[in-house]
CSV table of N, CA and C in Angstrom, one decimal:
chain,number,residue,atom,x,y,z
A,12,MET,N,0.8,-1.2,0.0
A,12,MET,CA,0.0,0.0,0.0
A,12,MET,C,0.9,1.3,0.0
A,13,ARG,N,2.0,1.2,0.8
A,13,ARG,CA,2.8,2.4,0.9
A,13,ARG,C,3.4,2.9,-0.4
A,14,ASP,N,4.1,2.0,-1.0
A,14,ASP,CA,4.9,2.3,-2.2
A,14,ASP,C,3.9,2.9,-3.3
A,15,ALA,N,2.8,2.2,-3.5
A,15,ALA,CA,1.9,2.7,-4.5
A,15,ALA,C,0.9,3.7,-4.0
A,16,MET,N,1.0,4.1,-2.7
A,16,MET,CA,0.1,5.0,-2.1
A,16,MET,C,-1.3,4.7,-2.4
A,17,LEU,N,-1.6,3.4,-2.1
A,17,LEU,CA,-3.0,2.9,-2.4
A,17,LEU,C,-4.0,3.4,-1.3
A,18,ARG,N,-5.2,3.7,-1.7
A,18,ARG,CA,-6.3,3.9,-0.8
A,18,ARG,C,-6.7,2.5,-0.3
A,19,ARG,N,-7.4,2.4,0.8
A,19,ARG,CA,-7.8,1.1,1.3
A,19,ARG,C,-8.7,0.4,0.3
A,20,SER,N,-9.6,1.0,-0.3
A,20,SER,CA,-10.5,0.4,-1.3
A,20,SER,C,-9.7,-0.2,-2.5
A,21,GLU,N,-8.6,0.5,-2.9
A,21,GLU,CA,-7.8,0.0,-4.0
A,21,GLU,C,-7.0,-1.2,-3.5
A,22,ALA,N,-6.5,-1.2,-2.3
A,22,ALA,CA,-5.8,-2.4,-1.8
A,22,ALA,C,-6.7,-3.6,-1.7
A,23,ALA,N,-8.0,-3.4,-1.2
A,23,ALA,CA,-8.9,-4.5,-1.1
A,23,ALA,C,-9.3,-5.0,-2.5
A,24,ALA,N,-9.3,-4.2,-3.5
A,24,ALA,CA,-9.7,-4.6,-4.9
A,24,ALA,C,-8.5,-5.2,-5.7
A,25,LEU,N,-7.3,-5.0,-5.2
A,25,LEU,CA,-6.1,-5.4,-6.0
A,25,LEU,C,-6.1,-6.9,-6.2
A,26,ARG,N,-5.9,-7.4,-7.4
A,26,ARG,CA,-5.8,-8.8,-7.7
A,26,ARG,C,-4.5,-9.1,-8.3
A,27,TRP,N,-4.1,-10.4,-8.3
A,27,TRP,CA,-2.8,-10.8,-8.8
A,27,TRP,C,-2.6,-10.4,-10.2
A,28,VAL,N,-3.6,-10.4,-11.0
A,28,VAL,CA,-3.5,-10.1,-12.4
A,28,VAL,C,-3.1,-8.6,-12.6
A,29,ASP,N,-3.3,-7.8,-11.5
A,29,ASP,CA,-2.9,-6.4,-11.5
A,29,ASP,C,-1.5,-6.2,-11.1
A,30,VAL,N,-0.7,-7.2,-10.8
A,30,VAL,CA,0.6,-7.1,-10.3
A,30,VAL,C,1.6,-7.6,-11.3
A,31,GLU,N,2.6,-6.8,-11.7
A,31,GLU,CA,3.6,-7.3,-12.6
A,31,GLU,C,5.0,-7.2,-12.0
A,32,PHE,N,5.6,-8.3,-11.7
A,32,PHE,CA,6.9,-8.4,-11.2
A,32,PHE,C,7.9,-8.1,-12.3
A,33,ARG,N,8.9,-7.2,-12.0
A,33,ARG,CA,9.9,-6.8,-13.1
A,33,ARG,C,11.2,-7.5,-12.9
A,34,HIS,N,12.0,-7.5,-13.9
A,34,HIS,CA,13.3,-8.2,-13.9
A,34,HIS,C,14.3,-7.5,-12.9
A,35,ASP,N,14.1,-6.2,-12.7
A,35,ASP,CA,15.0,-5.5,-11.8
A,35,ASP,C,14.6,-5.6,-10.3
A,36,GLY,N,13.6,-6.5,-10.0
A,36,GLY,CA,13.2,-6.7,-8.7
A,36,GLY,C,12.1,-5.9,-8.2
A,37,SER,N,11.7,-4.8,-8.9
A,37,SER,CA,10.6,-4.0,-8.6
A,37,SER,C,9.3,-4.6,-9.1
A,38,ALA,N,8.2,-3.9,-8.9
A,38,ALA,CA,6.9,-4.4,-9.5
A,38,ALA,C,6.1,-3.2,-9.9
A,39,ARG,N,5.1,-3.4,-10.7
A,39,ARG,CA,4.1,-2.4,-11.0
A,39,ARG,C,2.7,-3.0,-10.7
A,40,VAL,N,1.9,-2.2,-10.2
A,40,VAL,CA,0.5,-2.6,-9.9
A,40,VAL,C,-0.4,-1.7,-10.7
A,41,THR,N,-1.5,-2.2,-11.2
A,41,THR,CA,-2.5,-1.5,-11.9
A,41,THR,C,-3.7,-1.3,-11.1
A,42,VAL,N,-4.1,-0.1,-10.8
A,42,VAL,CA,-5.3,0.2,-10.1
A,42,VAL,C,-6.3,0.5,-11.2
A,43,ARG,N,-7.3,-0.4,-11.3
A,43,ARG,CA,-8.3,-0.2,-12.4
A,43,ARG,C,-9.3,0.9,-12.2
A,44,ARG,N,-9.6,1.1,-10.9
A,44,ARG,CA,-10.6,2.2,-10.6
A,44,ARG,C,-10.3,2.7,-9.2
A,45,SER,N,-10.5,4.0,-9.1
A,45,SER,CA,-10.3,4.6,-7.7
A,45,SER,C,-11.2,5.8,-7.5
A,46,LYS,N,-11.2,6.2,-6.3
A,46,LYS,CA,-12.0,7.4,-5.9
A,46,LYS,C,-11.7,8.6,-6.7
A,47,GLY,N,-10.5,8.9,-7.0
A,47,GLY,CA,-10.1,10.1,-7.8
A,47,GLY,C,-10.1,9.9,-9.3
A,48,ASP,N,-10.5,8.7,-9.8
A,48,ASP,CA,-10.4,8.4,-11.2
A,48,ASP,C,-11.9,8.2,-11.7
A,49,GLN,N,-12.5,9.3,-11.9
A,49,GLN,CA,-13.9,9.3,-12.3
A,49,GLN,C,-14.2,8.7,-13.7
A,50,GLU,N,-13.2,8.8,-14.5
A,50,GLU,CA,-13.3,8.3,-15.9
A,50,GLU,C,-12.9,6.8,-16.0
A,51,ALA,N,-12.4,6.2,-14.8
A,51,ALA,CA,-12.0,4.8,-14.8
A,51,ALA,C,-10.9,4.5,-15.8
A,52,THR,N,-9.9,5.4,-15.9
A,52,THR,CA,-8.8,5.2,-16.8
A,52,THR,C,-7.8,4.3,-16.2
A,53,GLY,N,-7.7,4.2,-14.9
A,53,GLY,CA,-6.8,3.4,-14.2
A,53,GLY,C,-5.4,4.1,-14.1
A,54,ALA,N,-4.6,3.4,-13.3
A,54,ALA,CA,-3.2,4.0,-13.1
A,54,ALA,C,-2.3,2.8,-12.9
A,55,THR,N,-1.0,3.0,-13.4
A,55,THR,CA,0.0,2.0,-13.1
A,55,THR,C,1.0,2.6,-12.1
A,56,LEU,N,1.3,1.9,-11.1
A,56,LEU,CA,2.0,2.5,-10.0
A,56,LEU,C,3.3,1.6,-9.7
A,57,TYR,N,4.3,2.3,-9.2
A,57,TYR,CA,5.6,1.6,-8.9
A,57,TYR,C,5.6,1.0,-7.5
A,58,ILE,N,6.2,-0.1,-7.4
A,58,ILE,CA,6.5,-0.8,-6.2
A,58,ILE,C,8.0,-1.1,-6.1
A,59,GLY,N,8.7,-0.6,-5.1
A,59,GLY,CA,10.1,-0.8,-4.9
A,59,GLY,C,10.5,-2.2,-4.6
A,60,ARG,N,11.8,-2.5,-4.7
A,60,ARG,CA,12.2,-3.9,-4.6
A,60,ARG,C,11.9,-4.6,-3.3
A,61,SER,N,12.0,-3.8,-2.2
A,61,SER,CA,11.7,-4.4,-0.9
A,61,SER,C,10.2,-4.8,-0.8
A,62,ALA,N,9.3,-4.0,-1.2
A,62,ALA,CA,7.9,-4.3,-1.1
A,62,ALA,C,7.6,-5.4,-2.1
A,63,ALA,N,8.3,-5.4,-3.3
A,63,ALA,CA,8.0,-6.4,-4.3
A,63,ALA,C,8.4,-7.8,-3.8
A,64,VAL,N,9.5,-7.8,-3.0
A,64,VAL,CA,9.9,-9.1,-2.4
A,64,VAL,C,8.8,-9.6,-1.4
A,65,ASP,N,8.3,-8.6,-0.7
A,65,ASP,CA,7.2,-9.0,0.3
A,65,ASP,C,6.0,-9.4,-0.5
A,66,LEU,N,5.6,-8.8,-1.6
A,66,LEU,CA,4.5,-9.3,-2.4
A,66,LEU,C,4.7,-10.7,-2.9
A,67,GLN,N,5.9,-10.9,-3.4
A,67,GLN,CA,6.2,-12.3,-3.9
A,67,GLN,C,6.1,-13.3,-2.8
A,68,ALA,N,6.5,-12.9,-1.6
A,68,ALA,CA,6.4,-13.9,-0.4
A,68,ALA,C,5.0,-14.3,-0.1
A,69,ILE,N,4.0,-13.4,-0.3
A,69,ILE,CA,2.6,-13.8,0.0
A,69,ILE,C,1.9,-14.4,-1.2
A,70,HIS,N,2.6,-14.4,-2.4
A,70,HIS,CA,1.9,-14.9,-3.6
A,70,HIS,C,2.1,-16.4,-3.6
A,71,ARG,N,0.9,-17.1,-3.5
A,71,ARG,CA,1.0,-18.6,-3.6
A,71,ARG,C,1.1,-19.0,-5.0
A,72,PRO,N,2.0,-20.0,-5.3
A,72,PRO,CA,2.2,-20.4,-6.7
A,72,PRO,C,0.9,-20.8,-7.4
A,73,ASN,N,0.0,-21.3,-6.7
A,73,ASN,CA,-1.3,-21.8,-7.4
A,73,ASN,C,-2.4,-20.8,-7.2
A,74,ALA,N,-2.1,-19.6,-6.9
A,74,ALA,CA,-3.1,-18.5,-6.7
A,74,ALA,C,-3.7,-18.2,-8.1
A,75,SER,N,-5.0,-18.1,-8.1
A,75,SER,CA,-5.7,-17.6,-9.3
A,75,SER,C,-5.3,-16.2,-9.6
A,76,PRO,N,-5.2,-15.9,-10.9
A,76,PRO,CA,-4.8,-14.5,-11.2
A,76,PRO,C,-5.9,-13.5,-10.7
A,77,THR,N,-7.1,-14.0,-10.6
A,77,THR,CA,-8.2,-13.1,-10.1
A,77,THR,C,-8.3,-13.0,-8.6
A,78,ALA,N,-7.5,-13.8,-7.9
A,78,ALA,CA,-7.5,-13.8,-6.4
A,78,ALA,C,-7.1,-12.4,-5.9
A,79,ARG,N,-7.7,-12.0,-4.8
A,79,ARG,CA,-7.3,-10.7,-4.2
A,79,ARG,C,-5.9,-10.9,-3.5
A,80,VAL,N,-5.1,-9.9,-3.8
A,80,VAL,CA,-3.7,-9.9,-3.3
A,80,VAL,C,-3.6,-10.0,-1.8
A,81,PHE,N,-4.4,-9.2,-1.1
A,81,PHE,CA,-4.4,-9.2,0.3
A,81,PHE,C,-5.5,-10.1,1.0
A,82,GLY,N,-6.3,-10.7,0.2
A,82,GLY,CA,-7.3,-11.6,0.7
A,82,GLY,C,-8.4,-10.9,1.5
A,83,LEU,N,-8.5,-9.6,1.3
A,83,LEU,CA,-9.5,-8.8,2.0
A,83,LEU,C,-10.6,-8.3,1.1
A,84,ARG,N,-11.8,-8.3,1.5
A,84,ARG,CA,-12.9,-7.9,0.7
A,84,ARG,C,-13.4,-6.5,0.8
A,85,SER,N,-12.9,-5.8,1.9
A,85,SER,CA,-13.5,-4.4,2.1
A,85,SER,C,-12.4,-3.5,2.6
A,86,GLY,N,-12.7,-2.2,2.4
A,86,GLY,CA,-11.7,-1.2,2.9
A,86,GLY,C,-11.6,-1.3,4.5
A,87,ARG,N,-12.8,-1.6,5.1
A,87,ARG,CA,-12.7,-1.7,6.6
A,87,ARG,C,-11.8,-2.9,7.0
A,88,ALA,N,-11.8,-4.0,6.3
A,88,ALA,CA,-10.9,-5.1,6.6
A,88,ALA,C,-9.4,-4.6,6.4
A,89,VAL,N,-9.2,-3.8,5.4
A,89,VAL,CA,-7.8,-3.3,5.2
A,89,VAL,C,-7.4,-2.4,6.4
A,90,SER,N,-8.3,-1.5,6.9
A,90,SER,CA,-8.1,-0.7,8.0
A,90,SER,C,-7.8,-1.5,9.3
A,91,ASN,N,-8.6,-2.5,9.5
A,91,ASN,CA,-8.4,-3.4,10.7
A,91,ASN,C,-7.0,-4.1,10.6
A,92,ARG,N,-6.6,-4.6,9.4
A,92,ARG,CA,-5.3,-5.2,9.2
A,92,ARG,C,-4.2,-4.3,9.5
A,93,ILE,N,-4.3,-3.0,9.1
A,93,ILE,CA,-3.2,-2.0,9.3
A,93,ILE,C,-3.1,-1.8,10.8
A,94,ALA,N,-4.2,-1.6,11.5
A,94,ALA,CA,-4.2,-1.4,13.0
A,94,ALA,C,-3.6,-2.6,13.7
A,95,LEU,N,-4.0,-3.8,13.3
A,95,LEU,CA,-3.4,-5.0,14.0
A,95,LEU,C,-1.9,-5.2,13.7
A,96,ALA,N,-1.5,-4.9,12.5
A,96,ALA,CA,-0.1,-5.1,12.1
A,96,ALA,C,0.7,-4.1,12.9
A,97,ALA,N,0.3,-2.8,13.1
A,97,ALA,CA,1.0,-1.8,13.8
A,97,ALA,C,1.1,-2.2,15.3
A,98,LYS,N,0.0,-2.7,15.8
A,98,LYS,CA,0.0,-3.2,17.2
A,98,LYS,C,1.0,-4.4,17.4
A,99,ALA,N,0.9,-5.3,16.5
A,99,ALA,CA,1.8,-6.5,16.6
A,99,ALA,C,3.3,-6.1,16.5
A,100,ALA,N,3.6,-5.0,15.7
A,100,ALA,CA,4.9,-4.6,15.6
A,100,ALA,C,5.4,-3.7,16.8
A,101,GLY,N,4.5,-3.5,17.7
A,101,GLY,CA,4.8,-2.7,18.9
A,101,GLY,C,4.8,-1.2,18.6
A,102,LEU,N,4.2,-0.8,17.5
A,102,LEU,CA,4.2,0.7,17.2
A,102,LEU,C,3.2,1.4,18.1
A,103,VAL,N,3.5,2.5,18.5
A,103,VAL,CA,2.7,3.3,19.4
A,103,VAL,C,2.0,4.4,18.5
A,104,GLY,N,0.8,4.7,18.8
A,104,GLY,CA,0.1,5.8,18.1
A,104,GLY,C,-1.1,5.3,17.4
A,105,ARG,N,-1.7,6.1,16.6
A,105,ARG,CA,-2.9,5.8,15.9
A,105,ARG,C,-2.6,5.5,14.5
A,106,PHE,N,-2.9,4.3,14.0
A,106,PHE,CA,-2.6,3.9,12.6
A,106,PHE,C,-4.0,3.7,12.0
A,107,SER,N,-4.1,4.2,10.8
A,107,SER,CA,-5.4,4.2,10.1
A,107,SER,C,-5.3,3.8,8.7
A,108,ARG,N,-6.4,3.8,8.0
A,108,ARG,CA,-6.4,3.5,6.6
A,108,ARG,C,-5.5,4.4,5.8
A,109,HIS,N,-5.3,5.6,6.3
A,109,HIS,CA,-4.5,6.6,5.6
A,109,HIS,C,-3.0,6.5,5.9
A,110,SER,N,-2.6,5.7,6.9
A,110,SER,CA,-1.2,5.7,7.3
A,110,SER,C,-0.2,5.4,6.2
A,111,PRO,N,-0.5,4.4,5.3
A,111,PRO,CA,0.5,4.2,4.2
A,111,PRO,C,0.7,5.4,3.3
A,112,ARG,N,-0.4,6.0,2.9
A,112,ARG,CA,-0.4,7.2,2.0
A,112,ARG,C,0.3,8.4,2.7
A,113,VAL,N,-0.1,8.6,4.0
A,113,VAL,CA,0.5,9.8,4.7
A,113,VAL,C,2.0,9.6,4.9
A,114,GLY,N,2.3,8.4,5.3
A,114,GLY,CA,3.7,8.1,5.6
A,114,GLY,C,4.6,8.2,4.3
A,115,MET,N,4.1,7.8,3.2
A,115,MET,CA,4.9,7.9,2.0
A,115,MET,C,4.9,9.4,1.5
A,116,ALA,N,3.8,10.1,1.7
A,116,ALA,CA,3.8,11.5,1.3
A,116,ALA,C,4.9,12.3,2.2
A,117,ARG,N,4.9,12.0,3.5
A,117,ARG,CA,5.9,12.6,4.4
A,117,ARG,C,7.3,12.2,4.0
A,118,ASP,N,7.5,11.0,3.7
A,118,ASP,CA,8.9,10.5,3.4
A,118,ASP,C,9.3,11.1,2.0
A,119,LEU,N,8.4,11.2,1.1
A,119,LEU,CA,8.8,11.8,-0.2
A,119,LEU,C,9.2,13.3,0.0
A,120,VAL,N,8.4,14.0,0.7
A,120,VAL,CA,8.8,15.4,1.0
A,120,VAL,C,10.1,15.5,1.7
A,121,ALA,N,10.3,14.7,2.7
A,121,ALA,CA,11.5,14.7,3.5
A,121,ALA,C,12.7,14.4,2.7
A,122,SER,N,12.5,13.6,1.6
A,122,SER,CA,13.7,13.2,0.7
A,122,SER,C,13.9,14.3,-0.3
A,123,GLY,N,13.1,15.3,-0.4
A,123,GLY,CA,13.4,16.4,-1.3
A,123,GLY,C,12.4,16.5,-2.5
A,124,GLU,N,11.4,15.6,-2.5
A,124,GLU,CA,10.4,15.8,-3.6
A,124,GLU,C,9.5,17.0,-3.3
A,125,GLY,N,9.1,17.6,-4.4
A,125,GLY,CA,8.2,18.8,-4.3
A,125,GLY,C,6.8,18.3,-4.2
A,126,LEU,N,5.9,19.2,-3.8
A,126,LEU,CA,4.5,18.9,-3.6
A,126,LEU,C,3.8,18.4,-4.9
A,127,ALA,N,4.2,19.0,-6.0
A,127,ALA,CA,3.6,18.6,-7.3
A,127,ALA,C,3.9,17.1,-7.5
A,128,ALA,N,5.2,16.7,-7.3
A,128,ALA,CA,5.5,15.3,-7.6
A,128,ALA,C,4.8,14.4,-6.6
A,129,VAL,N,4.6,14.8,-5.3
A,129,VAL,CA,3.9,14.0,-4.4
A,129,VAL,C,2.4,13.9,-4.7
A,130,GLN,N,1.9,15.0,-5.2
A,130,GLN,CA,0.5,15.0,-5.6
A,130,GLN,C,0.3,14.0,-6.7
A,131,VAL,N,1.2,14.0,-7.7
A,131,VAL,CA,1.0,13.1,-8.8
A,131,VAL,C,1.2,11.6,-8.4
A,132,ALA,N,2.2,11.4,-7.5
A,132,ALA,CA,2.4,10.0,-7.0
A,132,ALA,C,1.2,9.5,-6.2
A,133,GLY,N,0.6,10.4,-5.4
A,133,GLY,CA,-0.5,9.9,-4.6
A,133,GLY,C,-1.9,10.1,-5.3
A,134,ARG,N,-1.8,10.6,-6.6
A,134,ARG,CA,-3.0,10.8,-7.4
A,134,ARG,C,-4.1,11.6,-6.7
A,135,TRP,N,-3.6,12.7,-6.0
A,135,TRP,CA,-4.5,13.7,-5.5
A,135,TRP,C,-4.9,14.7,-6.5
A,136,THR,N,-6.0,15.3,-6.5
A,136,THR,CA,-6.4,16.3,-7.5
A,136,THR,C,-5.9,17.7,-7.2
A,137,SER,N,-5.4,17.9,-6.0
A,137,SER,CA,-4.7,19.1,-5.7
A,137,SER,C,-3.5,18.8,-4.7
A,138,ALA,N,-2.7,19.9,-4.5
A,138,ALA,CA,-1.6,19.7,-3.5
A,138,ALA,C,-2.0,19.9,-2.1
A,139,HIS,N,-3.3,20.2,-1.9
A,139,HIS,CA,-3.8,20.5,-0.5
A,139,HIS,C,-3.5,19.3,0.5
A,140,MET,N,-3.9,18.1,0.1
A,140,MET,CA,-3.8,17.0,1.1
A,140,MET,C,-2.3,16.6,1.3
A,141,PRO,N,-1.5,16.5,0.3
A,141,PRO,CA,-0.1,16.2,0.6
A,141,PRO,C,0.6,17.3,1.4
A,142,ALA,N,0.2,18.5,1.1
A,142,ALA,CA,0.8,19.6,1.9
A,142,ALA,C,0.3,19.5,3.4
A,143,HIS,N,-0.9,19.2,3.6
A,143,HIS,CA,-1.4,19.0,5.0
A,143,HIS,C,-0.7,17.8,5.6
A,144,TYR,N,-0.5,16.7,5.0
A,144,TYR,CA,0.1,15.5,5.6
A,144,TYR,C,1.6,15.8,5.9
A,145,ALA,N,2.2,16.5,5.0
A,145,ALA,CA,3.7,16.8,5.2
A,145,ALA,C,4.0,18.1,5.7
A,146,ARG,N,3.1,18.7,6.5
A,146,ARG,CA,3.3,20.1,7.0
A,146,ARG,C,4.6,20.2,7.9
A,147,GLY,N,4.8,19.2,8.7
A,147,GLY,CA,6.0,19.2,9.5
A,147,GLY,C,7.3,19.2,8.7
A,148,GLU,N,7.3,18.3,7.7
A,148,GLU,CA,8.5,18.2,6.8
A,148,GLU,C,8.7,19.5,6.0
A,149,LEU,N,7.6,20.1,5.6
A,149,LEU,CA,7.6,21.3,4.8
A,149,LEU,C,8.2,22.4,5.7
A,150,ALA,N,7.8,22.5,6.9
A,150,ALA,CA,8.3,23.5,7.8
A,150,ALA,C,9.8,23.4,8.0
A,151,SER,N,10.3,22.2,8.0
A,151,SER,CA,11.7,22.0,8.2
A,151,SER,C,12.5,22.4,7.0
A,152,LYS,N,11.8,22.6,5.8
A,152,LYS,CA,12.5,22.9,4.6
A,152,LYS,C,12.1,24.4,4.1
A,153,GLY,N,11.3,25.0,4.9
A,153,GLY,CA,10.8,26.4,4.5
A,153,GLY,C,11.9,27.5,4.7
A,154,ALA,N,11.5,28.7,4.4
A,154,ALA,CA,12.3,29.8,4.3
A,154,ALA,C,13.0,30.1,5.7
A,155,VAL,N,12.2,30.0,6.8
A,155,VAL,CA,12.8,30.2,8.1
A,155,VAL,C,13.8,29.2,8.5
A,156,ALA,N,13.5,27.9,8.2
A,156,ALA,CA,14.4,26.8,8.4
A,156,ALA,C,15.7,27.0,7.6
A,157,ARG,N,15.6,27.4,6.4
A,157,ARG,CA,16.8,27.7,5.6
A,157,ARG,C,17.6,28.9,6.1
A,158,PHE,N,16.9,29.9,6.6
A,158,PHE,CA,17.6,31.0,7.2
A,158,PHE,C,18.4,30.7,8.4
A,159,HIS,N,17.9,29.8,9.2
A,159,HIS,CA,18.5,29.4,10.5
A,159,HIS,C,19.6,28.4,10.3
A,160,ARG,N,19.6,27.7,9.2
A,160,ARG,CA,20.7,26.8,8.9
A,160,ARG,C,22.0,27.5,8.7
A,161,GLU,N,22.0,28.8,8.4
A,161,GLU,CA,23.2,29.5,8.1
A,161,GLU,C,23.8,30.0,9.4
A,162,ASP,N,23.1,29.8,10.6
A,162,ASP,CA,23.7,30.3,11.9
A,162,ASP,C,24.9,29.5,12.2
C-alpha cells in the first residue's frame, strides 16, 4: 500500500492479475478504478524492490490471477489489518487506513520531492492534502528553516 500510495479500497480490490513483477526486482501494480479516477482510466504504480519481495512472499504459486492480493474484501478489513499489524509490531500511536499514504507523502517530501511530484504520485487532485500531511517536513524545509541553517 505504501509504495503505490494505495487507498484502502484500492488495496482491497487489487488482484494478482494487476501485479507485474519486473526483472529489476521492482513491481508495477495497476489500479483499475479509484476514488479520484472518475473516468476509470486506471493507473500503473511503482512498487520498490523491498515491497516487491514482500508481495512475492505472499503470492501462492497456485493462486488464481483473479484472487485478491491481500485476501480482504473491504476497505474496513484493510483498516483493521493495518491497525493489527501496527500493534503486533509494537508501534505506538494511531494507525489508520491513511497511514501508508500519509507516511509515503511525508517521506517523499523529507527526501526532497516537491508537492507537485507527491501530488502526482498519490493521485490527489490538488496539492492540498499532501501539503497537509507533510506540513512538519515542509516547515523543516521552509524559508525560516533555511535562514537558520546559516547560523
